[in-house]
Coordinates of C-alpha atoms and ligand atoms in Angstrom, one line a residue:
M1 CA -57.8 36.9 -100.6
Q2 CA -55.9 40.1 -100.0
L3 CA -53.3 41.9 -102.0
K4 CA -50.6 41.3 -99.4
E5 CA -50.9 37.5 -99.9
L6 CA -50.2 38.0 -103.6
L7 CA -47.2 40.2 -102.9
K8 CA -45.8 37.7 -100.5
K9 CA -46.2 34.9 -103.0
I10 CA -44.3 36.9 -105.6
K11 CA -41.5 37.8 -103.2
E12 CA -40.9 34.1 -102.6
Y13 CA -39.6 33.4 -106.1
N14 CA -38.7 36.9 -107.2
P15 CA -37.3 39.0 -104.3
K16 CA -36.4 41.8 -106.6
A17 CA -39.8 42.1 -108.2
D18 CA -41.3 45.6 -108.7
L19 CA -44.1 45.1 -106.2
D20 CA -45.1 48.8 -106.5
L21 CA -46.2 48.1 -110.0
I22 CA -48.3 45.2 -108.8
S23 CA -49.9 47.3 -106.1
K24 CA -50.5 50.1 -108.7
A25 CA -52.2 47.6 -111.0
Y26 CA -54.3 46.3 -108.1
D27 CA -55.5 49.8 -107.1
Y28 CA -56.2 50.7 -110.7
A29 CA -58.4 47.6 -111.2
D30 CA -60.0 47.9 -107.7
E31 CA -61.1 51.5 -108.6
F32 CA -62.8 50.4 -111.8
H33 CA -64.5 47.3 -110.3
K34 CA -65.3 49.1 -107.1
D35 CA -69.1 48.7 -106.9
V36 CA -69.3 45.4 -108.7
K37 CA -70.0 42.1 -107.0
R38 CA -69.7 38.5 -108.4
L39 CA -72.6 36.1 -108.2
S40 CA -70.9 34.5 -105.2
G41 CA -71.4 37.8 -103.3
E42 CA -67.7 38.6 -103.2
L43 CA -66.3 41.8 -104.5
F44 CA -65.4 41.5 -108.2
I45 CA -61.7 42.4 -107.5
Q46 CA -61.4 39.0 -105.9
H47 CA -61.5 37.5 -109.4
P48 CA -58.5 39.3 -111.0
L49 CA -56.7 39.0 -107.7
N50 CA -57.1 35.2 -107.6
T51 CA -56.2 34.9 -111.2
A52 CA -53.0 36.8 -110.5
Y53 CA -52.3 34.6 -107.5
I54 CA -52.6 31.4 -109.7
L55 CA -50.0 32.9 -112.0
A56 CA -47.8 33.8 -109.1
Q57 CA -48.0 30.1 -108.0
L58 CA -46.7 29.3 -111.5
K59 CA -43.9 31.9 -110.8
L60 CA -44.8 34.0 -113.8
D61 CA -43.2 37.3 -114.5
I62 CA -44.4 40.7 -113.3
P63 CA -46.0 42.0 -116.5
S64 CA -48.1 38.8 -116.7
I65 CA -49.3 39.2 -113.1
A66 CA -50.0 42.9 -113.6
A67 CA -52.0 42.1 -116.7
A68 CA -53.9 39.4 -114.8
L69 CA -55.0 42.1 -112.3
L70 CA -56.1 44.3 -115.1
H71 CA -57.5 41.6 -117.4
D72 CA -61.2 42.5 -116.9
V73 CA -60.9 46.3 -116.7
V74 CA -61.1 46.9 -120.4
E75 CA -64.0 44.5 -120.9
D76 CA -66.1 45.4 -118.0
S77 CA -65.6 49.1 -117.7
N78 CA -65.0 51.7 -120.4
V79 CA -61.3 51.9 -120.0
S80 CA -59.4 51.9 -123.3
I81 CA -56.3 49.9 -124.0
E82 CA -54.7 53.2 -124.8
K83 CA -55.2 54.3 -121.1
I84 CA -53.7 51.0 -119.9
K85 CA -50.7 51.7 -122.1
Q86 CA -50.3 55.2 -120.7
N87 CA -50.4 53.9 -117.2
F88 CA -48.6 50.6 -117.4
G89 CA -46.6 50.6 -120.7
E90 CA -47.0 48.7 -123.9
E91 CA -46.0 45.2 -122.8
I92 CA -48.8 45.0 -120.1
A93 CA -51.3 46.8 -122.4
N94 CA -50.7 44.2 -125.1
L95 CA -51.2 41.3 -122.7
V96 CA -54.5 42.8 -121.4
D97 CA -55.6 43.4 -125.0
G98 CA -54.9 39.8 -125.9
V99 CA -57.0 38.5 -123.0
T100 CA -59.8 41.0 -123.6
K101 CA -60.0 39.9 -127.2
I102 CA -60.6 36.4 -126.2
S103 CA -63.5 37.2 -123.8
K104 CA -65.1 39.8 -126.0
L105 CA -67.0 37.3 -128.1
K106 CA -68.8 36.0 -125.1
Y107 CA -72.2 37.3 -126.3
Q108 CA -72.5 35.7 -129.7
D109 CA -74.4 32.5 -130.3
Q110 CA -73.0 29.3 -129.0
E111 CA -71.4 27.5 -131.9
Q112 CA -69.9 30.6 -133.2
R113 CA -68.7 31.8 -129.8
N114 CA -66.7 28.6 -129.1
N115 CA -64.9 28.5 -132.3
E116 CA -64.3 32.2 -132.6
S117 CA -63.1 32.8 -129.1
I118 CA -60.5 30.0 -129.5
R119 CA -59.4 31.5 -132.8
K120 CA -59.0 34.8 -131.1
M121 CA -57.2 33.3 -128.1
L122 CA -54.7 31.6 -130.3
L123 CA -54.3 34.4 -132.6
A124 CA -53.6 36.8 -129.8
S125 CA -50.9 34.5 -128.5
T126 CA -49.1 34.4 -131.8
K127 CA -47.5 37.6 -130.4
D128 CA -47.3 36.4 -126.8
I129 CA -48.0 33.0 -125.3
R130 CA -48.4 34.6 -121.9
V131 CA -51.9 35.6 -123.0
I132 CA -52.9 32.0 -123.1
I133 CA -51.5 31.3 -119.7
I134 CA -53.3 34.3 -118.2
K135 CA -56.5 33.1 -119.9
L136 CA -56.0 29.6 -118.4
A137 CA -55.6 31.1 -114.9
D138 CA -58.8 33.3 -115.5
K139 CA -60.6 30.1 -116.6
L140 CA -59.4 28.2 -113.6
H141 CA -60.7 30.7 -111.1
N142 CA -64.0 30.9 -112.9
M143 CA -64.3 27.1 -112.8
R144 CA -63.5 27.2 -109.1
T145 CA -66.4 29.5 -108.5
I146 CA -68.7 28.0 -111.1
K147 CA -71.3 26.7 -108.6
Y148 CA -72.9 30.1 -108.6
L149 CA -74.0 29.9 -112.2
P150 CA -77.3 28.4 -113.4
E151 CA -77.0 24.7 -114.4
E152 CA -77.2 25.1 -118.1
K153 CA -74.4 27.6 -118.2
R154 CA -72.3 25.4 -115.9
K155 CA -72.6 22.4 -118.2
K156 CA -71.8 24.4 -121.3
I157 CA -68.7 26.1 -119.8
S158 CA -67.5 22.8 -118.3
Q159 CA -67.8 21.0 -121.6
E160 CA -65.8 23.8 -123.2
T161 CA -63.2 23.5 -120.5
L162 CA -62.8 19.8 -121.0
D163 CA -62.7 20.1 -124.8
I164 CA -60.4 23.1 -125.2
Y165 CA -58.8 24.6 -122.1
A166 CA -57.7 21.5 -120.2
P167 CA -56.1 20.0 -123.3
L168 CA -54.4 23.4 -124.0
A169 CA -53.0 23.4 -120.5
Y170 CA -51.8 19.8 -121.1
R171 CA -50.1 20.9 -124.3
L172 CA -48.4 23.8 -122.6
G173 CA -47.3 21.2 -120.0
I174 CA -49.0 23.0 -117.1
A175 CA -50.2 19.8 -115.4
S176 CA -51.4 21.5 -112.3
I177 CA -53.9 23.6 -114.2
K178 CA -54.9 20.7 -116.4
W179 CA -55.8 18.3 -113.6
E180 CA -57.8 20.9 -111.7
L181 CA -59.7 22.1 -114.7
E182 CA -60.6 18.5 -115.6
D183 CA -61.8 17.6 -112.1
L184 CA -63.8 20.8 -111.8
A185 CA -65.5 20.2 -115.2
F186 CA -66.0 16.5 -114.5
K187 CA -67.8 17.4 -111.3
Q188 CA -70.3 19.5 -113.2
L189 CA -70.8 17.3 -116.2
Q190 CA -71.1 13.9 -114.3
P191 CA -72.0 14.8 -110.7
E192 CA -73.1 11.3 -109.7
I193 CA -70.1 9.5 -111.0
Y194 CA -67.8 12.1 -109.6
Q195 CA -69.4 11.7 -106.1
K196 CA -69.1 7.9 -106.3
I197 CA -65.5 8.0 -107.2
K198 CA -64.8 10.5 -104.5
E199 CA -66.5 8.4 -101.9
K200 CA -64.8 5.2 -102.9
F201 CA -61.5 7.0 -103.0
G202 CA -62.0 8.4 -99.5
K203 CA -62.9 4.9 -98.1
K204 CA -59.6 3.4 -99.3
R205 CA -57.5 6.3 -98.1
I206 CA -56.3 4.8 -94.9
Y207 CA -55.4 1.5 -96.5
R208 CA -53.6 3.4 -99.3
E209 CA -51.6 5.5 -96.9
I210 CA -50.4 2.5 -95.0
E211 CA -49.3 0.8 -98.2
I212 CA -47.5 4.0 -99.4
R213 CA -45.6 4.2 -96.2
R214 CA -44.5 0.6 -96.4
L215 CA -43.3 1.0 -100.0
K216 CA -41.6 4.3 -99.2
S217 CA -39.5 2.9 -96.4
M218 CA -38.4 0.0 -98.5
I219 CA -37.3 2.2 -101.4
E220 CA -35.6 4.7 -99.1
K221 CA -33.6 1.9 -97.5
E222 CA -32.4 0.7 -100.9
L223 CA -31.5 4.3 -102.0
K224 CA -29.4 4.7 -98.9
K225 CA -27.5 1.5 -99.8
H226 CA -26.8 2.9 -103.2
D227 CA -25.9 6.3 -101.8
I228 CA -28.6 8.1 -104.0
Q229 CA -30.2 11.3 -102.8
A230 CA -33.9 11.3 -103.6
K231 CA -37.4 12.3 -102.4
V232 CA -40.1 9.6 -102.4
L233 CA -43.6 11.1 -102.5
G234 CA -47.1 9.7 -102.5
R235 CA -48.8 11.1 -105.6
P236 CA -52.4 12.4 -105.6
K237 CA -54.6 10.8 -108.2
H238 CA -57.2 12.9 -110.0
F239 CA -60.8 11.8 -110.2
Y240 CA -61.2 12.6 -113.9
S241 CA -58.1 10.5 -114.8
I242 CA -59.6 7.6 -112.8
Y243 CA -62.9 8.0 -114.6
K244 CA -61.2 8.2 -118.0
K245 CA -59.3 4.9 -117.3
M246 CA -62.5 3.2 -116.2
I247 CA -64.1 4.2 -119.5
T248 CA -61.1 3.5 -121.8
K249 CA -60.0 0.3 -120.2
H250 CA -63.6 -0.9 -119.4
R251 CA -62.7 -1.4 -115.7
T252 CA -64.6 -0.9 -112.5
F253 CA -63.2 1.4 -109.9
D254 CA -61.8 -1.5 -107.9
E255 CA -59.9 -2.7 -111.0
I256 CA -58.2 0.5 -111.7
H257 CA -54.5 -0.2 -111.4
D258 CA -52.6 2.6 -110.2
L259 CA -54.4 4.0 -107.3
I260 CA -51.2 3.6 -105.5
A261 CA -48.8 5.9 -107.2
L262 CA -45.4 7.2 -106.1
R263 CA -43.1 9.8 -107.5
I264 CA -39.4 9.8 -106.9
I265 CA -37.5 13.1 -107.4
T266 CA -33.7 13.0 -107.6
D267 CA -30.7 15.1 -108.7
T268 CA -29.5 13.8 -112.0
V269 CA -30.7 11.8 -115.1
K270 CA -28.2 9.1 -114.2
D271 CA -29.8 8.7 -110.8
C272 CA -33.2 8.4 -112.5
Y273 CA -32.1 5.3 -114.4
E274 CA -30.4 3.9 -111.4
I275 CA -33.5 4.2 -109.3
L276 CA -35.5 2.5 -112.1
G277 CA -33.1 -0.4 -111.9
I278 CA -33.5 -0.6 -108.1
I279 CA -37.3 -0.6 -108.4
H280 CA -37.3 -3.3 -111.0
S281 CA -35.0 -5.5 -108.9
L282 CA -37.2 -5.1 -105.9
W283 CA -40.5 -5.9 -107.6
T284 CA -41.6 -7.5 -110.9
P285 CA -42.3 -4.9 -113.6
I286 CA -45.6 -5.1 -115.4
P287 CA -44.9 -5.6 -119.1
G288 CA -46.0 -2.7 -121.4
E289 CA -46.1 -0.2 -118.5
F290 CA -42.6 1.2 -118.9
N291 CA -42.2 4.5 -120.7
D292 CA -39.0 6.5 -121.1
Y293 CA -40.0 10.1 -121.5
I294 CA -36.5 11.3 -120.6
A295 CA -34.8 10.0 -123.7
M296 CA -37.9 10.8 -125.7
S297 CA -39.6 13.8 -124.2
K298 CA -43.2 14.5 -125.2
S299 CA -43.8 17.6 -127.4
N300 CA -45.3 19.4 -124.3
L301 CA -41.8 19.3 -122.7
Y302 CA -42.8 16.6 -120.2
Q303 CA -39.9 14.4 -119.1
S304 CA -40.1 11.4 -116.7
L305 CA -39.6 7.7 -116.4
H306 CA -42.8 5.8 -115.9
T307 CA -43.1 2.2 -114.7
A308 CA -45.5 0.0 -112.9
V309 CA -44.6 -3.1 -110.8
I310 CA -46.4 -5.7 -108.7
A311 CA -45.6 -5.0 -105.1
F312 CA -47.3 -7.0 -102.3
N313 CA -49.7 -8.4 -104.8
Q314 CA -50.9 -5.1 -106.1
P315 CA -49.9 -2.8 -109.0
V316 CA -48.0 0.3 -108.0
E317 CA -47.2 3.1 -110.4
F318 CA -43.9 5.0 -110.4
Q319 CA -42.7 8.3 -111.9
I320 CA -39.0 9.0 -111.6
R321 CA -37.6 12.4 -112.6
T322 CA -35.2 15.2 -111.7
Q323 CA -36.3 18.3 -109.8
E324 CA -36.2 20.4 -112.9
M325 CA -38.3 17.9 -114.8
D326 CA -40.8 17.9 -112.0
N327 CA -41.1 21.7 -112.2
I328 CA -41.6 21.6 -115.9
A329 CA -44.2 18.8 -115.5
E330 CA -46.2 20.8 -113.1
E331 CA -45.7 24.3 -114.6
G332 CA -44.8 23.5 -118.2
I333 CA -44.1 26.5 -120.4
A334 CA -44.7 28.7 -117.4
A335 CA -41.6 27.2 -115.8
H336 CA -39.5 28.9 -118.4
W337 CA -40.0 32.3 -117.1
K338 CA -38.3 31.2 -114.0
Y339 CA -35.1 30.0 -115.7
K340 CA -34.9 32.0 -118.9
G341 CA -36.2 35.0 -120.6
V342 CA -38.8 34.6 -123.3
S343 CA -36.9 35.9 -126.3
G344 CA -33.6 34.7 -127.6
D345 CA -34.0 31.2 -126.3
K346 CA -33.7 28.9 -129.3
D347 CA -34.6 25.8 -127.4
F348 CA -37.7 27.5 -126.1
D349 CA -38.8 28.3 -129.7
K350 CA -38.3 24.7 -130.7
K351 CA -40.5 23.5 -127.9
L352 CA -43.2 25.8 -128.9
S353 CA -43.3 24.3 -132.4
W354 CA -46.5 22.5 -131.7
L355 CA -48.3 25.7 -130.8
K356 CA -47.0 27.4 -133.8
Q357 CA -48.3 24.6 -136.0
V358 CA -51.8 25.0 -134.5
L359 CA -51.6 28.8 -134.9
Q360 CA -50.6 28.4 -138.5
S361 CA -53.2 25.9 -139.3
Q362 CA -56.0 28.0 -137.9
Q363 CA -54.8 31.1 -139.8
E364 CA -54.8 29.1 -143.0
S365 CA -57.9 27.0 -142.4
E366 CA -61.0 28.4 -144.0
D367 CA -63.5 26.6 -141.8
T368 CA -63.6 27.3 -138.1
K369 CA -65.4 24.1 -137.3
D370 CA -62.8 22.1 -139.1
F371 CA -60.2 23.9 -137.0
I372 CA -61.7 22.8 -133.8
D373 CA -61.8 19.3 -135.0
I374 CA -58.2 19.4 -135.9
L375 CA -57.3 20.9 -132.5
K376 CA -59.3 18.2 -130.7
V377 CA -57.7 15.4 -132.6
D378 CA -54.2 16.8 -132.2
L379 CA -54.6 17.3 -128.5
F380 CA -55.7 13.8 -127.7
E381 CA -53.7 11.7 -130.0
D382 CA -51.0 9.4 -128.6
E383 CA -47.6 10.1 -129.9
I384 CA -45.0 7.9 -131.7
Y385 CA -41.3 8.7 -132.2
V386 CA -39.5 8.2 -135.4
F387 CA -36.1 9.1 -136.7
T388 CA -34.6 11.0 -139.7
P389 CA -31.6 9.2 -141.4
K390 CA -29.4 11.5 -139.4
G391 CA -31.0 10.4 -136.1
D392 CA -33.1 13.5 -135.3
I393 CA -36.2 12.5 -133.4
I394 CA -39.6 13.5 -134.7
S395 CA -42.7 13.0 -132.7
L396 CA -45.9 12.3 -134.6
P397 CA -49.4 11.4 -133.6
K398 CA -50.1 7.6 -133.6
G399 CA -51.3 6.4 -137.0
S400 CA -49.1 8.9 -138.9
C401 CA -47.6 7.9 -142.2
S402 CA -44.5 8.9 -144.2
I403 CA -46.3 11.9 -145.6
D404 CA -46.8 13.3 -142.1
F405 CA -43.2 12.7 -141.5
A406 CA -42.1 14.4 -144.7
Y407 CA -44.1 17.5 -143.8
A408 CA -42.7 17.5 -140.3
V409 CA -39.2 17.6 -141.8
H410 CA -40.0 20.4 -144.2
T411 CA -42.8 21.7 -146.3
N412 CA -40.8 21.1 -149.5
V413 CA -40.0 17.6 -148.5
G414 CA -43.7 17.0 -148.0
D415 CA -44.8 18.7 -151.2
K416 CA -42.3 16.8 -153.3
C417 CA -42.4 13.4 -151.8
T418 CA -42.9 10.4 -154.0
G419 CA -41.9 7.5 -151.8
A420 CA -40.4 6.4 -148.6
V421 CA -37.6 4.1 -147.4
V422 CA -38.5 2.9 -143.9
N423 CA -35.8 0.9 -142.1
G424 CA -34.0 0.4 -145.4
R425 CA -37.1 -0.9 -147.4
I426 CA -39.2 1.0 -149.9
V427 CA -42.8 1.2 -148.7
P428 CA -45.9 3.0 -150.0
L429 CA -46.3 6.5 -148.6
R430 CA -49.5 5.6 -146.9
C431 CA -48.0 2.9 -144.7
E432 CA -48.4 3.6 -141.0
L433 CA -45.2 4.4 -139.1
K434 CA -44.2 2.7 -135.9
N435 CA -42.1 3.8 -133.0
G436 CA -38.4 3.8 -133.8
D437 CA -38.8 3.7 -137.6
I438 CA -36.0 5.4 -139.5
I439 CA -37.4 7.1 -142.5
N440 CA -35.8 8.4 -145.6
I441 CA -38.1 10.3 -147.9
L442 CA -37.8 10.1 -151.7
T443 CA -38.6 13.3 -153.6
S444 CA -39.0 14.5 -157.1
K445 CA -38.8 18.1 -158.1
N446 CA -42.0 17.8 -160.2
A447 CA -44.1 16.0 -157.6
F448 CA -47.1 17.7 -156.2
P449 CA -49.3 17.0 -153.1
R450 CA -52.3 14.8 -154.0
R451 CA -55.9 15.2 -152.8
D452 CA -56.2 11.6 -151.6
W453 CA -53.3 12.3 -149.1
L454 CA -55.8 14.3 -147.1
K455 CA -57.6 11.1 -146.2
I456 CA -54.3 9.4 -145.1
V457 CA -52.4 12.0 -143.1
K458 CA -52.9 12.6 -139.4
T459 CA -51.1 15.8 -138.5
T460 CA -52.6 19.3 -138.7
L461 CA -49.4 20.5 -140.4
A462 CA -49.6 18.0 -143.2
K463 CA -53.3 18.7 -143.8
T464 CA -52.8 22.4 -144.0
R465 CA -49.8 22.1 -146.3
I466 CA -51.5 19.7 -148.6
R467 CA -54.6 21.9 -149.0
K468 CA -52.3 24.8 -149.7
G469 CA -50.4 22.8 -152.3
L470 CA -53.6 21.8 -154.0
R471 CA -54.8 25.3 -154.2
L472 CA -51.6 26.4 -155.8
Q473 CA -51.7 23.5 -158.3
K474 CA -55.2 24.4 -159.3
K475 CA -54.0 27.9 -160.1
I476 CA -51.3 26.7 -162.4
P477 CA -53.6 24.6 -164.8
L478 CA -56.1 27.5 -164.8
N479 CA -53.4 29.8 -166.0
I480 CA -52.2 27.4 -168.6
I481 CA -55.7 27.1 -170.0
K482 CA -56.0 30.9 -170.1
K483 CA -52.7 31.1 -172.0
N484 CA -53.7 28.3 -174.4
P485 CA -57.4 28.6 -174.9
I486 CA -59.1 25.7 -176.6
E487 CA -59.2 26.9 -180.2
K488 CA -62.0 25.7 -182.3
E489 CA -59.9 26.7 -185.3
I490 CA -58.0 23.7 -186.6
I491 CA -54.8 23.2 -188.6
G492 CA -54.6 21.5 -192.0
K493 CA -52.4 18.5 -192.2
E494 CA -53.5 16.8 -195.4
D495 CA -51.4 13.7 -195.4
Y496 CA -51.3 12.8 -191.7
V497 CA -54.5 10.8 -191.7
I498 CA -56.0 8.5 -194.4
I499 CA -59.7 8.5 -194.9
K500 CA -60.7 5.4 -196.9
K501 CA -62.7 6.0 -200.1
Q502 CA -62.0 9.8 -199.8
P503 CA -58.6 10.1 -201.3
N504 CA -58.8 13.9 -201.8
A505 CA -60.3 14.7 -198.4
K506 CA -58.8 17.7 -196.5
I507 CA -57.7 16.9 -193.0
K508 CA -57.5 19.3 -190.0
L509 CA -56.2 18.2 -186.6
S510 CA -58.5 19.7 -184.1
K511 CA -56.9 21.8 -181.4
C512 CA -59.4 20.9 -178.7
C513 CA -57.9 17.5 -178.1
S514 CA -54.7 17.8 -180.2
P515 CA -54.4 14.2 -181.4
I516 CA -51.0 12.8 -182.1
P517 CA -49.8 9.7 -183.9
G518 CA -50.6 6.7 -181.7
D519 CA -53.9 8.1 -180.5
K520 CA -57.1 6.4 -181.6
I521 CA -58.9 8.9 -183.8
V522 CA -62.2 9.7 -185.5
A523 CA -63.0 12.2 -188.3
S524 CA -66.0 14.4 -188.5
L525 CA -67.1 16.2 -191.6
I526 CA -67.0 19.9 -191.1
K527 CA -67.6 21.0 -194.7
S528 CA -67.6 19.5 -198.1
R529 CA -64.7 17.0 -198.2
T530 CA -63.0 18.6 -195.1
Y531 CA -62.7 16.6 -192.0
S532 CA -61.6 17.5 -188.5
I533 CA -59.7 14.8 -186.6
H534 CA -60.4 14.2 -182.9
K535 CA -59.3 11.8 -180.3
I536 CA -61.9 9.1 -180.0
E537 CA -62.7 10.3 -176.5
C538 CA -62.9 14.0 -177.4
P539 CA -66.4 15.3 -176.5
Y540 CA -66.2 18.1 -179.0
E541 CA -68.5 17.6 -181.9
A542 CA -69.2 14.2 -180.6
K543 CA -72.8 14.4 -181.7
K544 CA -71.9 14.7 -185.3
P545 CA -71.5 11.6 -187.4
R546 CA -67.9 10.4 -187.0
L547 CA -65.8 8.0 -189.1
K548 CA -63.2 5.8 -187.5
V549 CA -59.9 6.6 -189.3
E550 CA -56.3 5.7 -189.1
W551 CA -53.1 7.6 -189.1
N552 CA -51.0 7.6 -192.3
E553 CA -48.2 5.2 -191.5
N554 CA -45.8 7.0 -193.8
I555 CA -45.8 10.6 -192.6
N556 CA -42.5 11.8 -194.1
T557 CA -42.3 15.5 -193.7
N558 CA -41.2 18.3 -191.4
I559 CA -43.0 17.9 -188.1
N560 CA -43.5 20.6 -185.5
I561 CA -44.3 19.5 -182.0
K562 CA -45.0 21.6 -179.0
I563 CA -44.1 20.4 -175.5
I564 CA -45.5 22.0 -172.3
A565 CA -43.5 21.1 -169.2
Y566 CA -42.6 22.2 -165.7
D567 CA -39.7 24.5 -166.2
R568 CA -36.4 23.2 -164.7
V569 CA -32.7 23.5 -165.3
G570 CA -31.8 21.2 -168.2
L571 CA -35.3 20.7 -169.6
F572 CA -34.5 22.1 -173.0
A573 CA -31.2 20.2 -173.2
D574 CA -33.0 17.0 -172.3
I575 CA -35.5 17.4 -175.1
F576 CA -32.8 18.4 -177.5
N577 CA -30.6 15.4 -176.6
T578 CA -33.5 13.0 -176.6
I579 CA -34.3 13.8 -180.2
S580 CA -30.7 14.0 -181.4
S581 CA -29.9 10.6 -179.8
T582 CA -32.3 8.9 -182.2
G583 CA -30.2 10.2 -185.1
T584 CA -33.1 12.5 -186.1
N585 CA -32.4 15.6 -188.2
L586 CA -33.5 18.4 -185.9
K587 CA -34.4 21.5 -188.0
N588 CA -35.4 24.0 -185.3
A589 CA -35.9 24.1 -181.6
K590 CA -36.8 26.8 -179.2
A591 CA -38.1 27.2 -175.7
K592 CA -39.8 29.9 -173.6
S593 CA -41.2 30.3 -170.2
I594 CA -44.9 30.7 -170.0
G595 CA -45.2 31.6 -166.3
N596 CA -46.1 29.7 -163.2
D597 CA -43.0 27.6 -163.5
M598 CA -44.1 26.2 -166.9
A599 CA -42.2 26.3 -170.2
E600 CA -43.2 25.7 -173.8
C601 CA -40.7 24.1 -176.2
S602 CA -41.2 23.8 -179.9
V603 CA -39.2 21.5 -182.1
T604 CA -39.2 20.8 -185.8
F605 CA -37.7 17.6 -187.2
L606 CA -37.8 15.6 -190.4
S607 CA -39.8 12.4 -189.8
E608 CA -39.0 9.2 -191.7
N609 CA -42.3 7.6 -191.0
T610 CA -45.1 7.7 -188.4
D611 CA -43.4 5.2 -186.1
H612 CA -40.5 7.6 -186.0
I613 CA -42.8 10.3 -184.7
K614 CA -44.4 8.0 -182.2
D615 CA -41.0 6.9 -180.9
I616 CA -39.9 10.5 -180.4
I617 CA -43.1 11.5 -178.7
S618 CA -43.0 8.6 -176.3
R619 CA -39.3 9.4 -175.5
I620 CA -40.1 13.0 -174.7
R621 CA -43.2 12.0 -172.7
K622 CA -40.9 10.1 -170.3
L623 CA -38.9 13.2 -169.5
Q624 CA -39.3 14.7 -166.1
G625 CA -42.0 17.3 -165.8
V626 CA -43.5 17.0 -169.3
R627 CA -47.3 17.6 -169.1
K628 CA -48.5 17.8 -172.7
I629 CA -47.3 17.2 -176.2
Y630 CA -49.1 18.2 -179.4
L631 CA -48.5 18.6 -183.1
D632 CA -48.3 22.2 -184.2
Ligands
MN1 MN1 -61.9 37.2 -116.0

């Protein structure tokens, strides 16, 4: 390849492009790679040049193409990013820096390198997603020329490509790169199967072409009748996708359905549906093969109608879409540089939400291996579409439950969810959601994420948020314990508990377990005629001899109780009203915040008897947010 081919390609879609800048970047890179050759024997500059050309085919902007030309300069020679910045400005320097960071970890051990380089790649792109697109083009050119590497290296790189880069291209909607990466990797990993499919595919070519021509002319005739403008194209099938279908559907090559595949490209969405109607009236649709990705676009921006019919005793697959949808299907996120700028496009940001989720999760995830697993799962999961009560569509991986949905709506909704109403019926949070469900999440201010949710949820986002919520929760009880250390010292409350045959025994309620009337209790002798009272399950002093004892049923004195609760508006008023509403004579009440959203309330009232105390405690315990009650 030569520079002028690249310039020509750029001019095709961007006649006003600053081609001098591209030439300057080329010369600069050429100078630094001057004496270097690739394993193929070509000059090294061919690699950045081809990488840049792939980006020009995707119609990327000038800074991306310049950065592609310069992408190996920093890594392979001793040029600093600072130098690139002086010569080409900050934007291009940042792109080169991003790509360099990804490749730098090449020399670490295998397991580490995979995980780390992906982290870096994604991290770099938090600032600019073009870094990933440049990296994908770099990867694509390397895969095209992989045959010059030793076998072991080829296998390893191909596996990585299949695991990480092809799915990434898919998620960014860049189908053209995705297919090619997959087929190139497949060829390395399963050479025999690849060859077999290729041969069989070749043998059937003539037959297929005749069939396609026949179908095409029938459709074109019908379109004319209906006065619809559209292009009917035969569609190339990719070997890896054929192989995948053979595996997942347990079919032989001859049984694979959609070897005959057509694509129809038209002007408007309305035409798409009309064409679908025409095809379904010409031939019998195959049940379960129709998908409307126009009304419900995939999270990678892909839009199209899919259907399959039986035509002339064989299955034929159709894709129907507008020209813009077709561009986006082939180029994905890259297509956006053609129509709109990067910044200030709200819709664009929305469409990148998946990527942001992944980025966030890997920044928060403590374990890199875990992150890769998450990434792999998310990339391959099928999607379902569900609705908020207002009718907003939310796409989730298949198998998701209401908790996933709640987190997709908002972190606070997820953290505080207690139940779900699906299609008007209350269902457990763990219930799997189905396509088209309408979900209303029930929340409570004092709810917290639960550890067992981690086993139920499917989405990366939910997992990350739940872990974060759990960490936060752990911090809160730790702080409470710090503020209220278990005191071994105990308080004397002579007449609360009756110890048989020991009428004058002194009683102290232990503070380690803070027993309250209603609890089953035991007494242990701490010194002559003095007993400490514990809950029966309290482990403290459990080895000492213990007496089973009963609460005095006629506790008729001023009682102080302390209540620890999540702080909220109206908490104190609720406690106050609860006690007053029983007609109790409230002597004193106060509340204070003890930090971390917790409050401590103390109340003093005159009890009539022990049941009265139990009644008040059980009423307060039912109040929202109350965590602990004890006698003071
Ligand atoms: Mn490179």
